[in-house]
Short mmCIF file of C-alpha atoms in Angstrom, two decimals:
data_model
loop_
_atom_site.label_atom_id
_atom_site.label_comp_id
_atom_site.label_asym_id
_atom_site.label_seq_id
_atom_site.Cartn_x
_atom_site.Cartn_y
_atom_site.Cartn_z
CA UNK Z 1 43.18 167.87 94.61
CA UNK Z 2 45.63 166.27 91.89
CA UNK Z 3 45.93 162.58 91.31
CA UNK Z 4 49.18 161.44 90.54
CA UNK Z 5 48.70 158.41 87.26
CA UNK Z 6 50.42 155.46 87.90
CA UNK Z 7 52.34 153.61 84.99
CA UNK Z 8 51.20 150.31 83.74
CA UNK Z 9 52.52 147.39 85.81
CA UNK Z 10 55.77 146.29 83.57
CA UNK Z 11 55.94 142.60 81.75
CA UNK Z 12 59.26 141.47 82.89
CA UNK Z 13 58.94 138.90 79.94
CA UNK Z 14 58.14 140.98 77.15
CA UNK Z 15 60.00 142.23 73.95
CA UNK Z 16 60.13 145.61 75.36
CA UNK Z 17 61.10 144.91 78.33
CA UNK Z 18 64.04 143.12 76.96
CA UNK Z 19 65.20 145.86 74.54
CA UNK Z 20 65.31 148.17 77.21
CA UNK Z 21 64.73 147.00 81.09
CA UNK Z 22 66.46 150.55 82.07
CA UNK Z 23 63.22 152.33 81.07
CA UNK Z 24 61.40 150.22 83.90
CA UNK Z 25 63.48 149.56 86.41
CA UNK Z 26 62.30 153.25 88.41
CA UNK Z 27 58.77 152.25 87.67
CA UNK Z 28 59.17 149.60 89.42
CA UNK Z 29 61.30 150.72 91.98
CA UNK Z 30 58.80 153.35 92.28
CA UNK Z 31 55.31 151.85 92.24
CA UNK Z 32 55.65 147.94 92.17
CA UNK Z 33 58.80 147.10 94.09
CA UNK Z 34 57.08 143.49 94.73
CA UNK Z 35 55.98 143.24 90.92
CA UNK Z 36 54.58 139.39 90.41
CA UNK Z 37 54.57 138.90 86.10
CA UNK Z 38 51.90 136.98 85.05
CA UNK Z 39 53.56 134.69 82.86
CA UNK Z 40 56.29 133.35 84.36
CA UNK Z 41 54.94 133.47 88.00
CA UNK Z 42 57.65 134.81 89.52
CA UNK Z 43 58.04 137.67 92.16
CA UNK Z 44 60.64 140.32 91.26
CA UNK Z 45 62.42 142.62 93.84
CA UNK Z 46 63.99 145.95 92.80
CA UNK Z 47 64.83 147.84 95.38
CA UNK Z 48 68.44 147.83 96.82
CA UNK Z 49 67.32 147.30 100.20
CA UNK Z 50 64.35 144.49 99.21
CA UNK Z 51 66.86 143.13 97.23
CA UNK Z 52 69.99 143.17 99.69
CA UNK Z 53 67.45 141.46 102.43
CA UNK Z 54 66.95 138.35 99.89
CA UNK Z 55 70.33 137.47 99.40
CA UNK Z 56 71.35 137.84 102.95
CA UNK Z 57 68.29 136.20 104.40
CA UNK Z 58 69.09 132.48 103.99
CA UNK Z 59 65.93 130.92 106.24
CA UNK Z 60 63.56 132.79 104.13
CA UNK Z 61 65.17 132.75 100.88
CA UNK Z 62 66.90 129.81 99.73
CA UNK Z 63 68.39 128.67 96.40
CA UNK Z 64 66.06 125.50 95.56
CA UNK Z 65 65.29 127.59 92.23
CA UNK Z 66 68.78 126.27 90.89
CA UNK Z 67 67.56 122.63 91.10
CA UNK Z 68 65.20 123.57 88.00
CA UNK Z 69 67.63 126.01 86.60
CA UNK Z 70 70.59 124.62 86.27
CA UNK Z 71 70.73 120.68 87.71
CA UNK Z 72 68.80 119.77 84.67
CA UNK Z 73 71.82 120.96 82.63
CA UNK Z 74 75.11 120.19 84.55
CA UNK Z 75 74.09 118.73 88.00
CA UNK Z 76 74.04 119.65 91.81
CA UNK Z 77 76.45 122.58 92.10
CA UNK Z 78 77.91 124.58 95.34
CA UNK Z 79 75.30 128.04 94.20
CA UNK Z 80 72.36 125.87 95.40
CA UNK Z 81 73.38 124.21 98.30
CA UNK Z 82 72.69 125.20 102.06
CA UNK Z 83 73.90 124.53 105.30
CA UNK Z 84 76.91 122.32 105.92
CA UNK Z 85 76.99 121.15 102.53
CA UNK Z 86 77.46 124.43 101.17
CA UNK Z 87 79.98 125.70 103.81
CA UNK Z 88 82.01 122.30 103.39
CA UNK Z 89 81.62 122.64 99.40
CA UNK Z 90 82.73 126.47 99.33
CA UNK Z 91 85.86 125.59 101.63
CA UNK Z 92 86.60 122.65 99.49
CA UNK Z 93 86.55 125.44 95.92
CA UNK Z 94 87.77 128.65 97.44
CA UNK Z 95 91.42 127.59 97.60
CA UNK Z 96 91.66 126.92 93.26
CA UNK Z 97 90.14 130.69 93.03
CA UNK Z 98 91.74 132.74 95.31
CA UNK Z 99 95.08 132.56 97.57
CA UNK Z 100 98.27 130.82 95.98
CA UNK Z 101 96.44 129.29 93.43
CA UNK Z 102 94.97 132.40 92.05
CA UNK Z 103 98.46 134.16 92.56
CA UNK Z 104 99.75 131.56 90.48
CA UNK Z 105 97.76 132.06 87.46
CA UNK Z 106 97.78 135.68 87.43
CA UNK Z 107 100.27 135.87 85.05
CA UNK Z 108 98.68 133.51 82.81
CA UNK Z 109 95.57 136.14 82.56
CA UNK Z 110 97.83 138.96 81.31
CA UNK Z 111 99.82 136.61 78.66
CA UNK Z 112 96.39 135.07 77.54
CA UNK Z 113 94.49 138.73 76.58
CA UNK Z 114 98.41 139.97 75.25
CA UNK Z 115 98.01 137.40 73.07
CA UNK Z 116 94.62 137.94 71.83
CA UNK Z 117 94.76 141.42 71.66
CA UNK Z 118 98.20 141.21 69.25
CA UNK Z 119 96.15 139.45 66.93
CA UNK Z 120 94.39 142.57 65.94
CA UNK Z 121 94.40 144.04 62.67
CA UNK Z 122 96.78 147.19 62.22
CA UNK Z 123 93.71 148.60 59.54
CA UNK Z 124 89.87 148.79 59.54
CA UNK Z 125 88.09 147.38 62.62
CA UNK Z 126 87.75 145.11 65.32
CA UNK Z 127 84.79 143.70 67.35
CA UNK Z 128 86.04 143.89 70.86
CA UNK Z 129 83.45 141.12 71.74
CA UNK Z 130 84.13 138.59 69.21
CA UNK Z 131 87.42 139.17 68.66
CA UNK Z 132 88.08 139.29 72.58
CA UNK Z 133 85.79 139.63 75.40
CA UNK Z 134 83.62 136.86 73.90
CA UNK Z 135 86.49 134.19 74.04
CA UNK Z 136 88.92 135.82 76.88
CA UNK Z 137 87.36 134.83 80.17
CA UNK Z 138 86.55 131.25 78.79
CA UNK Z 139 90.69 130.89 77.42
CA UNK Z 140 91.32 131.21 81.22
CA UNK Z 141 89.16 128.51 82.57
CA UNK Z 142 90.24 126.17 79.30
CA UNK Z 143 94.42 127.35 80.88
CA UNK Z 144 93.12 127.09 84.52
CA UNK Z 145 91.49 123.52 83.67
CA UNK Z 146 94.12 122.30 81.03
CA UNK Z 147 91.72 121.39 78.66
CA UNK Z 148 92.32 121.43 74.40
CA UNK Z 149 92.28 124.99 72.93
CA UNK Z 150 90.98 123.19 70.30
CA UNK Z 151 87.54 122.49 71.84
CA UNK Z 152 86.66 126.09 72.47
CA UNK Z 153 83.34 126.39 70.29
CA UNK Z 154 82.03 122.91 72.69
CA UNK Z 155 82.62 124.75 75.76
CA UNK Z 156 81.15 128.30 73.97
CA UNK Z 157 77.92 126.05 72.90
CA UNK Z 158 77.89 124.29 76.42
CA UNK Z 159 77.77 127.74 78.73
CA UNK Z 160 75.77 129.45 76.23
CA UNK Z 161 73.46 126.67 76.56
CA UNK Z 162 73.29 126.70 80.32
CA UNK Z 163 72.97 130.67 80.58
CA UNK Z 164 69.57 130.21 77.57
CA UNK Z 165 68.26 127.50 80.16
CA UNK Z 166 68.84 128.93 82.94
CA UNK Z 167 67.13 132.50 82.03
CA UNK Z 168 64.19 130.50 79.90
CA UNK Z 169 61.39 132.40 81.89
CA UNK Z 170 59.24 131.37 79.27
CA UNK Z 171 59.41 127.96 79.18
CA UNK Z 172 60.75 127.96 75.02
CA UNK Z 173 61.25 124.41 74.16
CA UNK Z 174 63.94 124.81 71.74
CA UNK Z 175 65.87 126.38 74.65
CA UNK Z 176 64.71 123.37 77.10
CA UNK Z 177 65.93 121.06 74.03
CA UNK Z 178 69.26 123.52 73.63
CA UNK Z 179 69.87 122.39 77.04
CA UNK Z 180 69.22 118.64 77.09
CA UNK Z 181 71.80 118.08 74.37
CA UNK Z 182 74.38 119.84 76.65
CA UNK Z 183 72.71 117.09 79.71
CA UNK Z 184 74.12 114.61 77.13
CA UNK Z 185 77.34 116.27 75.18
CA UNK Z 186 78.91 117.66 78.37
CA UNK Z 187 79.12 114.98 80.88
CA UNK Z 188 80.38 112.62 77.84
CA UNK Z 189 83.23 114.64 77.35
CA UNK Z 190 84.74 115.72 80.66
CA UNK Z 191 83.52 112.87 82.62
CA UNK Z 192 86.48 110.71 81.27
CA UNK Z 193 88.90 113.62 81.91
CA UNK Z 194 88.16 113.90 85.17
CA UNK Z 195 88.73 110.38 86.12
CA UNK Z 196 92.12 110.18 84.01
CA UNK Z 197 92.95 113.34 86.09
CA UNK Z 198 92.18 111.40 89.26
CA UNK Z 199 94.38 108.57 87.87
CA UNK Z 200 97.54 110.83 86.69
CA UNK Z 201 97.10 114.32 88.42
CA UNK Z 202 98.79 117.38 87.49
CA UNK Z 203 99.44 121.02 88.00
CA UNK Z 204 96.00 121.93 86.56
CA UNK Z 205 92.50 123.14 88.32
CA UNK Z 206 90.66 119.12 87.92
CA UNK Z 207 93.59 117.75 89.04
CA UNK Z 208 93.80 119.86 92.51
CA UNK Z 209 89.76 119.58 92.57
CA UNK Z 210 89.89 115.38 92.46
CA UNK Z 211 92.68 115.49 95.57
CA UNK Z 212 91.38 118.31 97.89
CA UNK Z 213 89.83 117.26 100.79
CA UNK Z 214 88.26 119.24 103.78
CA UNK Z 215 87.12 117.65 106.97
CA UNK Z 216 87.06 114.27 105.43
CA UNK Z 217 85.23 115.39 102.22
CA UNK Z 218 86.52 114.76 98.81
CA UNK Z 219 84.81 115.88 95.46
CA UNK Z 220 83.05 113.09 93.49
CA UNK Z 221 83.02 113.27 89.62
CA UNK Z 222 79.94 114.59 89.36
CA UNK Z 223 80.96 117.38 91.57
CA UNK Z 224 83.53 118.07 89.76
CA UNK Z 225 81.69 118.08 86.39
CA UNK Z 226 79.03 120.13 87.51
CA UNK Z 227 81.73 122.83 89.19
CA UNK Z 228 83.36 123.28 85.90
CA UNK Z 229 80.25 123.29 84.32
CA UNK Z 230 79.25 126.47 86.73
CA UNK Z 231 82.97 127.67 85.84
CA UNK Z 232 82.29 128.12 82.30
CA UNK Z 233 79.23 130.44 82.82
CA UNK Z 234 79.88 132.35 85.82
CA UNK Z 235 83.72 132.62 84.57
CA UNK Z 236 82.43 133.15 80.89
CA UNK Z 237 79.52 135.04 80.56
CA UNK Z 238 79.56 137.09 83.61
CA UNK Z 239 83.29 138.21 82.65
CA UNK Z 240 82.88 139.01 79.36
CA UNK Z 241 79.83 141.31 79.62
CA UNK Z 242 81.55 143.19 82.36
CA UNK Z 243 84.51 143.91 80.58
CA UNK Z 244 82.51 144.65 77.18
CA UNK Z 245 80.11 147.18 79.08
CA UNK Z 246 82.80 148.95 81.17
CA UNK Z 247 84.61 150.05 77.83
CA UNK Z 248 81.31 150.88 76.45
CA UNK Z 249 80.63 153.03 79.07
CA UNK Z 250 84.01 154.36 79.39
CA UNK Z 251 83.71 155.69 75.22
CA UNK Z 252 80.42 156.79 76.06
CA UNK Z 253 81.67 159.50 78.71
CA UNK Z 254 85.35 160.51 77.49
CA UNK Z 255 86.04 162.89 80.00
CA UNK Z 256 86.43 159.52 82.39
CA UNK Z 257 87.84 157.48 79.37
CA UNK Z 258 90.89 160.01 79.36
CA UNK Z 259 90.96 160.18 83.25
CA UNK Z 260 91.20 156.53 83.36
CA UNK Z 261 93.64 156.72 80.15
CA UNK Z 262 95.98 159.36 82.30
CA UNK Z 263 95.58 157.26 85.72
CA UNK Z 264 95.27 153.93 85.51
CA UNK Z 265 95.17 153.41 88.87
CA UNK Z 266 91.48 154.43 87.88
CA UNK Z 267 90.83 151.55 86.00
CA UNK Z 268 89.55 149.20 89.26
CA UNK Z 269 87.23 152.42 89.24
CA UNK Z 270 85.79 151.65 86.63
CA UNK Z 271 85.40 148.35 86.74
CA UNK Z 272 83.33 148.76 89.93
CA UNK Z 273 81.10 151.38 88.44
CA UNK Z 274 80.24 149.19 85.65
CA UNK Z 275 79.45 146.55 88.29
CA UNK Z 276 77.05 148.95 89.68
CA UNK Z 277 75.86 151.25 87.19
CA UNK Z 278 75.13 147.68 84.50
CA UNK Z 279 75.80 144.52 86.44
CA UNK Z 280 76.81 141.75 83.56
CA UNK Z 281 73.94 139.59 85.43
CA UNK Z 282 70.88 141.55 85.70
CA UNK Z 283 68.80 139.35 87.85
CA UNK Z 284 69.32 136.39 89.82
CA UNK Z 285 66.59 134.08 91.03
CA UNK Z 286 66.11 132.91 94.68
CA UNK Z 287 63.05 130.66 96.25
CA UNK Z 288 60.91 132.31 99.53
CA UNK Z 289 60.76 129.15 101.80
CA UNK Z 290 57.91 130.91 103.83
CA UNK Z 291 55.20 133.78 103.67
CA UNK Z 292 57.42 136.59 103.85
CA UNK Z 293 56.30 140.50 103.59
CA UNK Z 294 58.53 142.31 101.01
CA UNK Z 295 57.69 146.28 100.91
CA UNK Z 296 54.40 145.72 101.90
CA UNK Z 297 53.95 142.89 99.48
CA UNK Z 298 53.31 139.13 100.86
CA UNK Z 299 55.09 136.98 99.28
CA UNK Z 300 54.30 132.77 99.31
CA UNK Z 301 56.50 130.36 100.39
CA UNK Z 302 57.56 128.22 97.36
CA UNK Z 303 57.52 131.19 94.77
CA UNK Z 304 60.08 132.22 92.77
CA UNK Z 305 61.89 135.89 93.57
CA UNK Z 306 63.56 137.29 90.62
CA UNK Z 307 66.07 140.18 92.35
CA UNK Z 308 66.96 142.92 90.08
CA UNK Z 309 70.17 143.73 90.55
CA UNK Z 310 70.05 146.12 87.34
CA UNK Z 311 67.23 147.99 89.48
CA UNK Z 312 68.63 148.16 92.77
CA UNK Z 313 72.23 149.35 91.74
CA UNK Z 314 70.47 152.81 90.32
CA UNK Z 315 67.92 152.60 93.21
CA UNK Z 316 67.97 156.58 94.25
CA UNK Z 317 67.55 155.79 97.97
CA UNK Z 318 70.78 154.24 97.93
CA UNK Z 319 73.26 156.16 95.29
CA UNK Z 320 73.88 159.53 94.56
CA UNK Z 321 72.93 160.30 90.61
CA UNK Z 322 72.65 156.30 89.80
CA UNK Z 323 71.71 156.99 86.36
CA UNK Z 324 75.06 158.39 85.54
CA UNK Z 325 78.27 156.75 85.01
CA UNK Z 326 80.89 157.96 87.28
CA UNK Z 327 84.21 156.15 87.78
CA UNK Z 328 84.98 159.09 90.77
CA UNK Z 329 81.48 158.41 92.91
CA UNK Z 330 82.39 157.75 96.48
CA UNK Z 331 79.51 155.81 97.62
CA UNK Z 332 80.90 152.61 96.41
CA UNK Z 333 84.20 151.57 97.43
CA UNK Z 334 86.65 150.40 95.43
CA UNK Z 335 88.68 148.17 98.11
CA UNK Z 336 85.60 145.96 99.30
CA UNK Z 337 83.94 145.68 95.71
CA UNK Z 338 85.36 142.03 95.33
CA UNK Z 339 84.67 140.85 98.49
CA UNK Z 340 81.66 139.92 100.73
CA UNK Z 341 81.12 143.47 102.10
CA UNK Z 342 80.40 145.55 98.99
CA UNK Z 343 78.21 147.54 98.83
CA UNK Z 344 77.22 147.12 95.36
CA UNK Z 345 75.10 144.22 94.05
CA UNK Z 346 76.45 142.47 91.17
CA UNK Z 347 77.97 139.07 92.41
CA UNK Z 348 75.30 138.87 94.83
CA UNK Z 349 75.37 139.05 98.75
CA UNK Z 350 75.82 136.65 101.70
CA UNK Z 351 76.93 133.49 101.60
CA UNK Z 352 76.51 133.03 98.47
CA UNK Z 353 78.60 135.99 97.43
CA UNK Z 354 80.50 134.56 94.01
CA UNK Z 355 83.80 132.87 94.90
CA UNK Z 356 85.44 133.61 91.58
CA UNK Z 357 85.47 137.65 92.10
CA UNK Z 358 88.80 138.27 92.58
CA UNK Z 359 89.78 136.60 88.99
CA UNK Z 360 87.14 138.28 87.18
CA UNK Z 361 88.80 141.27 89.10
CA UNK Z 362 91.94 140.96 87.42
CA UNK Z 363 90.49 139.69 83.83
CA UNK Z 364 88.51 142.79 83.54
CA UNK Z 365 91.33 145.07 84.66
CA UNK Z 366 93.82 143.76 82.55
CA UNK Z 367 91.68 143.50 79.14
CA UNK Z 368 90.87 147.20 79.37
CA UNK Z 369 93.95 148.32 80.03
CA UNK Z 370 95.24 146.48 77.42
CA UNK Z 371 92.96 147.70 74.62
CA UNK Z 372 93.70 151.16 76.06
CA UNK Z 373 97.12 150.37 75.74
CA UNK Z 374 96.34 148.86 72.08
CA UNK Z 375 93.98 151.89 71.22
CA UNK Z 376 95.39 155.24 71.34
CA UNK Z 377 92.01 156.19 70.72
CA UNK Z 378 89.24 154.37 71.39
CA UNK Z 379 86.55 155.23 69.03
CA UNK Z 380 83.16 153.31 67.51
CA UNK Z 381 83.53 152.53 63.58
CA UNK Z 382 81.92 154.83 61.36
CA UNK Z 383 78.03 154.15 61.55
CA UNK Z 384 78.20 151.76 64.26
CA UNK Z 385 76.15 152.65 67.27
CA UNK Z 386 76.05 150.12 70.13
CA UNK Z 387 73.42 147.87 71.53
CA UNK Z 388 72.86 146.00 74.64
CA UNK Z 389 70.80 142.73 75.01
CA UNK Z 390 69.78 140.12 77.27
CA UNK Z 391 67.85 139.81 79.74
CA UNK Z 392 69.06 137.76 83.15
CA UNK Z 393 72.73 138.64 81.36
CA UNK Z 394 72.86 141.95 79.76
CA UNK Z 395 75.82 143.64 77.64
CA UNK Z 396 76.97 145.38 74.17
CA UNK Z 397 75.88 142.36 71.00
CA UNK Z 398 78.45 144.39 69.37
CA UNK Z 399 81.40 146.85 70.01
CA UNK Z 400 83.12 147.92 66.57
CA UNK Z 401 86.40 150.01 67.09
CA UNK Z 402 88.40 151.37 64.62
CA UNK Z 403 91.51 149.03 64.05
#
């Protein structure tokens, strides 16, 4: 009789876990798909279907976890709400991200990374993140919300602020501080906008959000602050890491970089494969609102479950070879992969599947095929070797190319 040895239970908030979660996601996929870590109390989910059930589950899981992650920061936002007030919130948002609106700023997206991407050096290197994806997703929401070019480091500080409170497992109280001086900074500073939109509206994303109305509801000013507030990280961070880690991956297997370089009708390809294979947010919290079984595992009401969408995308009882990056797989499909049926998890699931998708759809695709456009080949700078970080956001700290 053999005994098979099972690994150590992994410490979701540990140094090693942080430099590289990939090396633990199958163990605990494998032996503790309900894994509860000891210092931050929370539950964490990794398997695709565990994980798919959470989001789409809405009477046992809930979004109350928001109200200590992010309310704090920026306010009540539309990602934490339930019921009516979510539905009526949603309808009130979705038309200034997608339909005409969207259609209507499109063109804006493609002048915006032109622009940044012409700035580029003709000799020695460039740092796709900080020279680009770092600022790119955040120039669009400063165009979509007409706000000063000039105060692009605030709203850097502000999101980046948000996205360190709202992932402080650990309770660090330099980050908890981080984030109280953004409670202060950021309502002081668009607060006065907003109402001088309400006064003298424009063509602009505050100025359609202070006059929409649905079923007799119209957005306050807080609403509005804390919206754009939830703007600048899900349309910053989220976008930038995706874009960053789809043309790391795509250098990092050139047989698909020069597929995608020949057809660039493969480029939504792999896009979407990034989205599965490293989703830019790696976990996303949610709240069990009763005792609920998970894989075996009971779960309380009132804890904390942390689902792992980095784990579940490679889980092997859902996708073919999930460890490798493959812009040609055909169990993910390309068409739904923005909308509310994919069948990936990245922007979550349900009804609280993110409403910006289809912009960070067209951000992504036009930045890398741009800098494939910009790099005739796309190769790292002598001695530079890439490295990923974070931990509820995860993508390159670096990418040096060769001007």
């Amino acid at each position: 009789m053999t005994s098979t040895t099972v690994p150590p239970r992994p410490q979701v908030t540990s140094p090693a876990f942080a430099e590289d979660p990939h090396s633990y996601y199958p163990i605990m996929r494998d032996h503790y798909p309900v894994l509860r870590d000891e210092a931050s109390g929370y539950y964490f989910v990794s398997r695709f279907e565990d994980v798919e059930r959470v989001y789409r589950d809405s009477e046992a899981f809930s979004n109350e976890n928001y109200g200590f992650q992010m309310e704090p920061v920026i306010g009540r936002t539309v990602i934490q709400m339930a019921g009516r007030e979510h539905t009526i919130n949603r309808k009130l948002i979705t038309p200034a991200l997608r339909g005409n609106y969207l259609d209507q700023l499109l063109p804006q997206v493609d002048e915006l990374a032109a622009e940044m991407i012409a700035q580029f050096p003709d000799s020695g290197t460039v740092d796709l993140i900080e020279d680009f994806t770092k600022w790119f997703p955040i120039n669009v929401i400063v165009r979509m919300l007409d706000l000063p070019k000039a105060d692009m480091s605030k709203f850097h500080e502000w999101y980046s602020s948000l996205m360190a409170f709202l992932s402080n497992l650990t309770g660090d109280q330099e980050i908890h501080e981080w984030g109280m001086r953004t409670q202060k900074d950021y309502p002081a500073y668009i607060l006065p906008i907003i109402a001088e939109r309400r006064r003298n509206p424009g063509d602009d994303l505050i100025s359609r959000l202070t006059v929409v109305e649905m079923e007799g509801e119209v957005m306050s000013d807080e609403q509005i602050k804390a919206l754009i507030g939830l703007l600048l990280i899900a349309g910053g961070e989220t976008t930038d890491k995706a874009i960053a880690s789809t043309i790391k991956h795509l250098m990092e297997n050139p047989d698909q970089l020069a597929a995608v370089r020949a057809d660039r009708s493969l480029v939504s390809a792999a896009v979407v494969e990034n989205l599965r294979y490293h989703p830019p947010v790696q976990i996303i919290l949610r709240t069990a609102v009763q005792d609920v079984e998970v894989s075996g595992e009971t779960i309380p009401a009132g804890s904390v479950v942390g689902c792992v969408n980095g784990a579940a995308n490679r889980d092997e009882r859902r996708f073919k070879d999930p460890d490798k990056f493959d812009v040609f797989r055909d169990d993910v499909s390309t068409k739904n992969a923005f909308l509310g049926s994919a069948d990936h998890i990245a922007f979550a699931l349900g009804r609280h599947f993110c409403v910006g998708s289809l912009l960070a759809k067209r951000e992504a695709e036009t930045a890398i095929n741009l800098v494939l456009d910009r790099f005739p080949t796309l190769e790292y700078a002598d001695g530079f070797t890439p490295k990923d970080v974070g931990l509820f956001t995860r993508g390159p700290e670096k990418l040096v190319v060769k001007a």
